[in-house]
Coordinates of C-alpha atoms in Angstrom, one line a residue:
X1 CA -25.4 -3.2 23.1
X2 CA -26.3 -0.1 20.8
X3 CA -22.6 2.4 21.6
X4 CA -23.5 5.7 20.3
X5 CA -19.6 7.4 18.8
X6 CA -19.1 10.5 17.8
X7 CA -16.1 11.2 16.1
X8 CA -16.2 15.2 16.0
X9 CA -18.2 17.7 18.0
X10 CA -17.8 20.2 14.6
X11 CA -20.1 20.7 12.1
X12 CA -19.8 18.5 9.4
X13 CA -18.7 18.5 6.6
X14 CA -20.1 16.8 3.6
X15 CA -18.2 18.2 0.4
X16 CA -14.9 16.3 0.0
X17 CA -14.7 13.0 -1.4
X18 CA -11.8 11.6 1.0
X19 CA -9.4 13.3 3.4
X20 CA -6.8 15.8 2.7
X21 CA -5.0 16.0 5.8
X22 CA -2.0 13.5 3.4
X23 CA 0.1 15.5 0.7
X24 CA 0.0 14.3 -2.5
X25 CA 3.8 12.9 -1.9
X26 CA 2.6 11.3 0.3
X27 CA 0.3 8.9 -2.2
X28 CA 3.1 8.6 -4.7
X29 CA 4.6 7.3 -1.8
X30 CA 2.3 4.9 -0.7
X31 CA 1.5 3.8 -4.7
X32 CA 5.1 3.8 -5.5
X33 CA 5.1 0.5 -2.2
X34 CA 2.1 -1.3 -3.7
X35 CA 4.2 -0.9 -6.7
X36 CA 7.3 -2.7 -5.2
X37 CA 4.0 -5.4 -4.1
X38 CA 3.7 -6.4 -7.2
X39 CA 0.5 -8.5 -8.1
X40 CA 0.9 -11.1 -5.3
X41 CA -2.0 -11.4 -2.4
X42 CA -0.7 -13.1 1.0
X43 CA -1.3 -12.3 5.0
X44 CA 2.4 -11.0 4.6
X45 CA 1.5 -8.5 1.8
X46 CA -1.9 -7.4 3.9
X47 CA 0.5 -6.3 6.7
X48 CA 2.4 -4.1 4.0
X49 CA -0.8 -2.6 2.9
X50 CA -1.5 -1.5 7.3
X51 CA 1.0 0.2 7.4
X52 CA 1.1 2.0 3.9
X53 CA -2.2 2.9 4.9
X54 CA -2.3 3.5 8.8
X55 CA -0.7 6.4 8.8
X56 CA -2.8 8.6 6.5
X57 CA -6.3 6.8 8.2
X58 CA -4.8 9.1 10.9
X59 CA -4.4 11.8 9.4
X60 CA -7.8 11.3 7.5
X61 CA -10.8 13.7 8.5
X62 CA -13.6 11.8 10.1
X63 CA -15.5 14.9 11.6
X64 CA -19.3 15.4 11.9
X65 CA -20.0 11.5 11.3
X66 CA -21.6 9.2 13.7
X67 CA -21.7 5.8 14.6
X68 CA -23.2 3.1 16.0
X69 CA -21.5 0.2 16.6
X70 CA -23.0 -3.1 16.8
X71 CA -26.3 -3.6 15.9
X72 CA -27.9 -7.2 16.1
X73 CA -29.3 -7.8 12.5
X74 CA -30.1 -11.1 13.2
X75 CA -29.4 -14.7 15.5
X76 CA -26.2 -15.4 15.4
X77 CA -23.0 -13.8 17.9
X78 CA -21.5 -12.3 14.2
X79 CA -24.8 -10.6 12.6
X80 CA -23.8 -7.5 13.9
X81 CA -23.2 -4.1 11.9
X82 CA -21.9 -0.8 12.7
X83 CA -23.8 2.5 11.5
X84 CA -22.0 5.5 10.7
X85 CA -24.8 8.7 9.9
X86 CA -23.3 12.2 9.2
X87 CA -24.7 14.2 12.5
X88 CA -26.3 16.8 10.3
X89 CA -30.2 16.0 10.3
X90 CA -31.0 14.8 7.0
X91 CA -33.1 11.6 5.5
X92 CA -33.5 10.3 2.2
X93 CA -29.4 9.7 1.8
X94 CA -28.3 6.8 -0.3
X95 CA -27.4 3.7 2.5
X96 CA -24.1 2.0 1.3
X97 CA -23.1 -1.8 3.1
X98 CA -19.5 -3.2 3.6
X99 CA -19.0 -6.7 4.3
X100 CA -15.0 -7.1 3.9
X101 CA -13.2 -10.1 3.0
X102 CA -11.2 -12.4 4.8
X103 CA -10.8 -15.6 3.1
X104 CA -14.6 -17.2 3.8
X105 CA -12.6 -18.5 7.1
X106 CA -12.2 -15.0 8.9
X107 CA -12.1 -10.5 8.9
X108 CA -13.9 -8.6 10.9
X109 CA -15.6 -5.2 10.6
X110 CA -13.3 -3.2 12.3
X111 CA -9.3 -4.9 11.6
X112 CA -8.1 -6.2 14.4
X113 CA -5.1 -4.0 15.4
X114 CA -5.6 -1.2 14.1
X115 CA -7.0 1.7 16.8
X116 CA -10.7 1.3 14.8
X117 CA -9.0 3.2 11.8
X118 CA -9.0 0.4 9.3
X119 CA -12.4 0.1 7.9
X120 CA -13.7 1.7 9.8
X121 CA -13.0 4.3 7.3
X122 CA -15.4 3.2 4.5
X123 CA -18.3 4.3 6.3
X124 CA -16.6 7.1 7.7
X125 CA -16.3 8.1 3.6
X126 CA -20.0 7.7 3.1
X127 CA -21.2 9.5 5.6
X128 CA -18.7 12.2 5.0
X129 CA -19.8 12.1 1.1
X130 CA -24.3 12.3 2.0
X131 CA -24.7 8.7 2.6
X132 CA -25.3 6.3 4.9
X133 CA -22.6 3.4 5.8
X134 CA -23.0 0.4 6.9
X135 CA -20.0 -2.5 7.7
X136 CA -21.6 -6.1 8.7
X137 CA -20.5 -9.0 10.4
X138 CA -20.8 -12.5 8.9
X139 CA -20.8 -16.1 9.9
X140 CA -17.3 -17.7 9.3
X141 CA -16.4 -21.4 7.6
X142 CA -16.9 -23.8 9.1
X143 CA -19.6 -22.6 10.8
X144 CA -21.7 -21.7 7.9
X145 CA -22.6 -23.6 5.0
X146 CA -23.8 -22.4 1.4
X147 CA -25.3 -20.6 1.4
X148 CA -25.5 -19.1 4.8
X149 CA -23.6 -16.1 3.6
X150 CA -25.7 -14.3 1.5
X151 CA -28.5 -15.4 4.2
X152 CA -26.6 -13.5 6.4
X153 CA -26.6 -10.1 3.8
X154 CA -30.4 -11.0 3.0
X155 CA -30.3 -10.5 6.6
X156 CA -28.8 -7.1 6.4
X157 CA -30.9 -6.2 3.7
X158 CA -33.9 -6.8 5.6
X159 CA -32.4 -4.5 8.9
X160 CA -31.7 -1.5 6.8
X161 CA -35.3 -1.4 4.8
X162 CA -36.2 -1.9 8.6
X163 CA -33.9 0.6 10.1
X164 CA -32.3 2.9 7.9
X165 CA -35.0 5.9 8.1
X166 CA -33.5 6.2 11.9
X167 CA -30.1 7.3 10.0
X168 CA -31.7 9.3 7.8
X169 CA -31.4 6.7 5.3
X170 CA -33.5 5.7 2.3
X171 CA -34.4 1.9 2.4
X172 CA -35.4 1.9 -1.6
X173 CA -31.7 3.2 -1.8
X174 CA -29.3 0.7 -0.8
X175 CA -25.8 -0.3 -2.2
X176 CA -24.3 -3.7 -0.9
X177 CA -20.4 -3.4 -1.4
X178 CA -18.4 -6.6 -0.9
X179 CA -14.2 -7.2 -0.9
X180 CA -13.3 -10.4 -2.0
X181 CA -14.7 -13.1 0.3
X182 CA -17.6 -10.2 1.3
X183 CA -17.9 -9.8 -2.5
X184 CA -18.8 -14.2 -2.6
X185 CA -21.0 -13.2 -0.8
X186 CA -22.5 -10.3 -2.2
X187 CA -22.9 -11.6 -5.5
X188 CA -24.5 -15.1 -4.2
X189 CA -26.9 -12.6 -3.2
X190 CA -27.3 -10.7 -6.2
X191 CA -27.9 -13.8 -8.3
X192 CA -29.5 -16.8 -5.7
X193 CA -33.2 -15.8 -5.9
X194 CA -33.8 -18.3 -3.1
X195 CA -31.8 -16.4 -0.5
X196 CA -33.5 -12.9 -1.7
X197 CA -36.8 -11.6 0.1
X198 CA -39.3 -12.0 -1.5
X199 CA -37.6 -13.9 -4.3
X200 CA -35.8 -10.2 -5.4
X201 CA -32.6 -8.7 -4.9
X202 CA -34.6 -5.2 -3.5
X203 CA -31.4 -3.5 -4.1
X204 CA -31.0 -0.1 -5.2
X205 CA -27.4 -1.8 -7.0
X206 CA -24.1 -3.4 -5.4
X207 CA -20.4 -3.1 -6.3
X208 CA -18.1 -5.7 -6.6
X209 CA -14.6 -4.2 -5.2
X210 CA -11.9 -7.4 -6.3
X211 CA -14.8 -10.1 -5.4
X212 CA -14.0 -13.8 -5.0
X213 CA -16.5 -15.1 -7.7
X214 CA -14.8 -18.7 -8.3
X215 CA -13.8 -20.4 -5.5
X216 CA -10.2 -22.9 -5.3
X217 CA -10.7 -26.1 -6.4
X218 CA -7.1 -27.3 -5.8
X219 CA -4.6 -26.6 -3.3
X220 CA -4.6 -26.2 0.3
X221 CA -8.0 -23.8 0.5
X222 CA -9.8 -26.3 -1.6
X223 CA -10.9 -27.7 2.4
X224 CA -12.8 -24.0 2.7
X225 CA -14.4 -24.1 -0.3
X226 CA -15.7 -28.1 0.8
X227 CA -16.2 -26.8 4.3
X228 CA -19.0 -24.1 2.4
X229 CA -19.6 -26.0 -1.3
X230 CA -19.8 -29.1 0.2
X231 CA -18.4 -32.3 -0.6
X232 CA -19.8 -32.4 -3.6
X233 CA -17.4 -31.3 -6.4
X234 CA -19.5 -31.8 -8.9
X235 CA -21.9 -28.9 -7.7
X236 CA -18.8 -26.7 -6.9
X237 CA -19.0 -24.3 -10.1
X238 CA -23.3 -23.8 -10.4
X239 CA -23.0 -22.7 -6.5
X240 CA -20.5 -20.4 -6.6
X241 CA -20.6 -16.7 -7.2
X242 CA -20.1 -16.9 -11.3
X243 CA -22.3 -20.6 -11.5
X244 CA -25.2 -18.6 -9.7
X245 CA -24.9 -15.9 -12.2
X246 CA -25.0 -18.2 -15.2
X247 CA -28.0 -19.5 -14.1
X248 CA -29.5 -16.6 -12.9
X249 CA -32.9 -15.5 -13.7
X250 CA -34.3 -12.8 -11.7
X251 CA -33.9 -9.3 -11.5
X252 CA -30.8 -8.1 -13.1
X253 CA -29.3 -5.4 -10.6
X254 CA -27.3 -2.1 -11.4
X255 CA -23.5 -2.9 -10.7
X256 CA -20.4 -1.8 -10.7
X257 CA -17.2 -4.0 -11.2
X258 CA -14.1 -3.3 -9.5
X259 CA -11.1 -4.9 -9.8
X260 CA -7.1 -3.7 -8.8
X261 CA -4.3 -3.5 -10.6
X262 CA -2.4 -6.0 -8.7
X263 CA -4.6 -8.2 -7.6
X264 CA -4.0 -12.4 -7.5
X265 CA -5.1 -13.8 -11.0
X266 CA -7.9 -15.6 -10.0
X267 CA -9.9 -12.4 -8.7
X268 CA -9.0 -10.8 -11.7
X269 CA -10.2 -13.3 -13.9
X270 CA -13.1 -13.9 -11.9
X271 CA -14.4 -10.4 -12.0
X272 CA -13.8 -10.4 -15.7
X273 CA -15.7 -12.9 -16.8
X274 CA -18.7 -12.0 -14.9
X275 CA -17.9 -8.3 -16.7
X276 CA -18.0 -10.9 -20.2
X277 CA -20.8 -12.5 -18.3
X278 CA -23.7 -10.1 -17.9
X279 CA -22.8 -8.2 -20.8
X280 CA -23.5 -10.9 -22.7
X281 CA -27.1 -11.6 -21.0
X282 CA -28.2 -8.6 -20.3
X283 CA -27.3 -6.7 -23.5
X284 CA -25.6 -3.7 -21.6
X285 CA -22.6 -3.9 -20.1
X286 CA -21.9 -3.5 -15.8
X287 CA -20.1 -0.3 -15.2
X288 CA -16.2 -1.2 -14.8
X289 CA -12.8 0.2 -13.6
X290 CA -9.3 -1.4 -13.1
X291 CA -8.0 0.6 -10.0
X292 CA -4.2 1.6 -11.0
X293 CA -2.1 1.5 -8.2
X294 CA -3.9 -1.0 -5.9
X295 CA -3.2 -4.2 -4.9
X296 CA -6.5 -6.1 -2.8
X297 CA -6.7 -4.8 0.0
X298 CA -5.3 -1.7 -0.5
X299 CA -8.4 -0.1 -2.6
X300 CA -10.7 -0.6 1.2
X301 CA -7.6 1.0 2.8
X302 CA -7.8 3.5 0.6
X303 CA -11.1 5.4 0.9
X304 CA -11.7 8.8 3.3
X305 CA -8.0 9.8 2.7
X306 CA -6.4 11.7 0.1
X307 CA -5.7 8.8 -2.0
X308 CA -8.8 9.1 -4.6
X309 CA -7.8 6.4 -6.8
X310 CA -11.0 5.5 -7.2
X311 CA -12.8 6.8 -4.7
X312 CA -14.8 10.1 -7.4
X313 CA -16.2 6.5 -9.8
X314 CA -17.9 5.2 -7.0
X315 CA -19.5 8.1 -5.4
X316 CA -20.5 8.8 -8.9
X317 CA -22.3 5.1 -9.7
X318 CA -23.9 5.3 -6.7
X319 CA -25.5 9.2 -7.1
X320 CA -26.1 8.6 -10.9
X321 CA -28.0 5.1 -9.7
X322 CA -30.2 6.8 -7.4
X323 CA -30.4 9.8 -10.2
X324 CA -31.4 7.1 -12.6
X325 CA -34.6 6.1 -10.4
X326 CA -32.8 2.6 -9.8
X327 CA -34.2 1.5 -6.5
X328 CA -37.5 0.1 -6.1

């Protein structure tokens, strides 16, 4: 069901990069807590991240943004997305689609039990900066197998091309942004021509935010990899995103690769490996930034708060890519 929610009745404020309600001291305190957690990632760390950033998210400005929730982009019950757009009339706005993480087996476009604060901040951030933000759900393992994640991304791209203008968006200026397992699926779409509509990506750019570009082949999560990539382990290297990128011969997409200072080592290594691969393959390195002070989830939670650790770099990549005419 289509549900319109206006986050405020006041005039749209699009000039600010992030929130302004929290003080610099509060952001510094958040960074100190993340530093104390260190280069560790597990569910307990995710809970700590939420405890750190939910107060900042609650205080963050949300005015001038309208939200339409639970629009269907495909036949599966999880093929749903939320659209965040400026209330002020406009057209030709870049569209940024966010795919969250969850280890391929979990997650939601609204982080559970956060009063719609976590992850909604991302769509709100883009809308408050003159863009259209979209948060998308996708099918989860074991109910989907490769290349189903990339196919869901393709379904969202098709939907955006058909409907972006209804929300003031430009169907030729689509950016895909994937965090962790969301990055797995975005990268699959980028480097598997079989899932790209018409065999071309048809997007302006991509943002990999601590993307999981290699999958676990040992340990307890190897079962998840097997459920997704199939029982033939000899094919796993070729089917995971980094392997797809090695063999990809299609159209290259301007890409921003982001890692966090306190990312797990495996995530950081896979992202740097993609950076190295693309530098050699395309004779031009993608944009890259290691985000200081942050870990695997806090980067996503920080957008639209007073914490602007990487928000300016993110917006600059999108705007400069659009200005360069990278869209189709």
